[in-house]
mmCIF file of C-alpha atoms in Angstrom:
data_model
loop_
_atom_site.group_PDB
_atom_site.id
_atom_site.type_symbol
_atom_site.label_atom_id
_atom_site.label_comp_id
_atom_site.label_asym_id
_atom_site.label_seq_id
_atom_site.Cartn_x
_atom_site.Cartn_y
_atom_site.Cartn_z
ATOM 1 C CA ALA A 1 0.000 0.000 0.000
ATOM 2 C CA ALA A 2 2.912 2.346 0.684
ATOM 3 C CA GLU A 3 4.129 1.942 -2.915
ATOM 4 C CA GLU A 4 0.667 2.782 -4.144
ATOM 5 C CA ILE A 5 0.549 5.965 -2.058
ATOM 6 C CA VAL A 6 4.051 7.152 -2.910
ATOM 7 C CA PHE A 7 4.359 6.021 -6.544
ATOM 8 C CA GLY A 8 0.706 5.887 -7.561
ATOM 9 C CA ASN A 9 0.659 2.186 -8.412
ATOM 10 C CA ILE A 10 1.548 -1.256 -7.131
ATOM 11 C CA THR A 11 4.798 -2.735 -8.444
ATOM 12 C CA THR A 12 5.884 -6.352 -8.730
ATOM 13 C CA GLY A 13 7.720 -5.895 -5.434
ATOM 14 C CA ALA A 14 4.391 -6.218 -3.640
ATOM 15 C CA SER A 15 3.553 -9.608 -5.178
ATOM 16 C CA GLY A 16 4.846 -11.576 -2.189
ATOM 17 C CA ASP A 17 2.815 -9.458 0.223
ATOM 18 C CA LEU A 18 -0.306 -9.856 -1.911
ATOM 19 C CA GLN A 19 0.167 -13.624 -2.046
ATOM 20 C CA LYS A 20 0.586 -13.838 1.737
ATOM 21 C CA ALA A 21 -2.490 -11.674 2.320
ATOM 22 C CA THR A 22 -4.534 -13.819 -0.066
ATOM 23 C CA ASP A 23 -3.309 -17.069 1.511
ATOM 24 C CA PHE A 24 -4.072 -15.797 5.009
ATOM 25 C CA ALA A 25 -7.570 -14.624 4.000
ATOM 26 C CA GLU A 26 -8.232 -18.001 2.387
ATOM 27 C CA GLN A 27 -7.130 -19.787 5.564
ATOM 28 C CA MET A 28 -9.427 -17.542 7.597
ATOM 29 C CA VAL A 29 -12.376 -18.649 5.470
ATOM 30 C CA THR A 30 -11.537 -22.283 4.653
ATOM 31 C CA THR A 31 -9.555 -23.484 7.677
ATOM 32 C CA TYR A 32 -10.564 -21.381 10.669
ATOM 33 C CA GLY A 33 -14.265 -20.912 9.877
ATOM 34 C CA MET A 34 -14.002 -17.123 10.067
ATOM 35 C CA SER A 35 -16.629 -16.460 7.420
ATOM 36 C CA LYS A 36 -19.661 -14.191 7.519
ATOM 37 C CA VAL A 37 -21.196 -15.935 4.511
ATOM 38 C CA LEU A 38 -20.235 -19.594 4.939
ATOM 39 C CA GLY A 39 -20.318 -19.659 8.711
ATOM 40 C CA PRO A 40 -18.053 -21.495 11.133
ATOM 41 C CA LEU A 41 -17.139 -24.404 8.865
ATOM 42 C CA ALA A 42 -13.756 -25.744 7.788
ATOM 43 C CA TYR A 43 -13.294 -26.688 4.144
ATOM 44 C CA GLU A 44 -9.735 -27.934 4.352
ATOM 45 C CA ARG A 45 -9.090 -31.643 4.716
ATOM 46 C CA ARG A 46 -6.270 -32.529 7.082
ATOM 47 C CA GLY A 47 -4.330 -35.690 7.729
ATOM 48 C CA GLN A 48 -4.977 -37.295 4.368
ATOM 49 C CA GLY A 49 -1.448 -37.156 3.046
ATOM 50 C CA GLY A 50 0.280 -40.030 1.377
ATOM 51 C CA PHE A 51 0.863 -41.447 -2.058
ATOM 52 C CA LEU A 52 -1.730 -40.312 -4.612
ATOM 53 C CA SER A 53 -3.380 -38.072 -2.031
ATOM 54 C CA ASN A 54 -4.960 -34.678 -2.559
ATOM 55 C CA GLU A 55 -2.121 -33.029 -0.666
ATOM 56 C CA GLY A 56 -0.988 -29.940 -2.515
ATOM 57 C CA VAL A 57 -4.273 -29.720 -4.401
ATOM 58 C CA ASN A 58 -6.436 -26.673 -3.790
ATOM 59 C CA PRO A 59 -8.880 -27.816 -1.072
ATOM 60 C CA ARG A 60 -11.657 -25.819 -2.721
ATOM 61 C CA ARG A 61 -11.728 -28.378 -5.521
ATOM 62 C CA LEU A 62 -13.326 -30.656 -2.957
ATOM 63 C CA VAL A 63 -16.350 -28.346 -2.603
ATOM 64 C CA SER A 64 -19.160 -27.412 -4.934
ATOM 65 C CA GLU A 65 -18.705 -24.728 -7.571
ATOM 66 C CA LYS A 66 -21.132 -22.498 -5.660
ATOM 67 C CA THR A 67 -19.152 -22.878 -2.421
ATOM 68 C CA ALA A 68 -15.845 -22.275 -4.233
ATOM 69 C CA GLU A 69 -17.302 -19.077 -5.695
ATOM 70 C CA ALA A 70 -18.482 -17.974 -2.237
ATOM 71 C CA ILE A 71 -14.990 -18.643 -0.860
ATOM 72 C CA ASP A 72 -13.405 -16.640 -3.691
ATOM 73 C CA ASN A 73 -15.785 -13.732 -3.100
ATOM 74 C CA GLU A 74 -15.180 -13.652 0.631
ATOM 75 C CA VAL A 75 -11.396 -13.915 0.262
ATOM 76 C CA LYS A 76 -11.502 -11.050 -2.246
ATOM 77 C CA GLU A 77 -13.608 -8.954 0.143
ATOM 78 C CA ILE A 78 -11.234 -9.585 3.068
ATOM 79 C CA VAL A 79 -8.116 -8.689 1.055
ATOM 80 C CA GLU A 80 -9.729 -5.589 -0.461
ATOM 81 C CA LYS A 81 -10.904 -4.388 2.958
ATOM 82 C CA ALA A 82 -7.441 -4.937 4.467
ATOM 83 C CA HIS A 83 -5.872 -3.100 1.525
ATOM 84 C CA GLN A 84 -8.199 -0.143 2.015
ATOM 85 C CA GLN A 85 -7.461 -0.089 5.748
ATOM 86 C CA ALA A 86 -3.714 -0.071 5.026
ATOM 87 C CA LEU A 87 -4.187 2.837 2.602
ATOM 88 C CA ASP A 88 -6.258 4.729 5.180
ATOM 89 C CA ILE A 89 -3.652 4.218 7.915
ATOM 90 C CA LEU A 90 -0.742 5.204 5.675
ATOM 91 C CA ASN A 91 -2.534 8.259 4.264
ATOM 92 C CA HIS A 92 -3.504 9.368 7.766
ATOM 93 C CA ASN A 93 0.134 9.000 8.851
ATOM 94 C CA ARG A 94 1.733 10.170 5.603
ATOM 95 C CA TYR A 95 4.177 12.448 7.412
ATOM 96 C CA LEU A 96 5.496 9.432 9.358
ATOM 97 C CA LEU A 97 5.783 7.411 6.158
ATOM 98 C CA GLU A 98 7.853 10.198 4.609
ATOM 99 C CA ASN A 99 10.000 10.588 7.751
ATOM 100 C CA LEU A 100 10.591 6.854 8.050
ATOM 101 C CA SER A 101 11.519 6.623 4.364
ATOM 102 C CA GLN A 102 14.033 9.432 4.814
ATOM 103 C CA GLN A 103 15.530 7.760 7.899
ATOM 104 C CA ILE A 104 15.901 4.479 6.010
ATOM 105 C CA LEU A 105 17.633 6.291 3.143
ATOM 106 C CA GLU A 106 20.060 7.844 5.612
ATOM 107 C CA LYS A 107 20.654 4.902 7.974
ATOM 108 C CA GLU A 108 19.667 1.907 5.771
ATOM 109 C CA VAL A 109 18.119 0.186 8.807
ATOM 110 C CA ILE A 110 15.667 1.343 11.460
ATOM 111 C CA GLU A 111 15.317 -0.915 14.478
ATOM 112 C CA GLY A 112 14.936 -1.018 18.215
ATOM 113 C CA GLU A 113 14.293 2.254 20.000
ATOM 114 C CA ASP A 114 14.332 4.309 16.781
ATOM 115 C CA LEU A 115 11.581 2.174 15.264
ATOM 116 C CA TYR A 116 9.635 2.194 18.513
ATOM 117 C CA GLU A 117 9.702 6.015 18.562
ATOM 118 C CA PHE A 118 8.231 6.126 15.049
ATOM 119 C CA LEU A 119 5.561 3.551 15.846
ATOM 120 C CA LYS A 120 4.476 5.431 18.989
ATOM 121 C CA GLU A 121 3.372 8.293 16.754
ATOM 122 C CA VAL A 122 1.147 6.244 14.442
ATOM 123 C CA ARG A 123 -2.471 7.355 14.753
ATOM 124 C CA SER A 124 -5.585 5.491 13.722
ATOM 125 C CA PRO A 125 -7.705 7.207 11.086
ATOM 126 C CA TRP A 126 -10.747 5.883 12.940
ATOM 127 C CA ASP A 127 -9.807 7.311 16.350
ATOM 128 C CA LYS A 128 -12.302 10.055 17.171
ATOM 129 C CA THR A 129 -10.363 11.416 20.153
ATOM 130 C CA VAL A 130 -8.273 14.542 19.723
ATOM 131 C CA ASN A 131 -4.672 14.303 20.901
#
């Protein structure tokens, strides 16, 4: 999301992050039952490894086309909502994003107390209290 804010688009550098976000959202829906639409059900089969097993095959192939479509839609909604929240947080804290970028350019690494000091200043765009 930071690339999108600073450069105006998403580059290939974000592909790993997008894949992780998608995988995590899919696990939320198919493994942990964290679904508004499908309810508290698990769609992943566990413990069926072995020769000629379905291990490594997309577990959604074991569900109906309608259920697979519902899973896809919910995963898409989760990732899009998280993306929008990241944009909102970064836009709300744009000055910190710029400052942190400058510090990284100067020092190459920000860690420990320096990072903690930056993170203490992050403000939620949804916080209605005035500081």
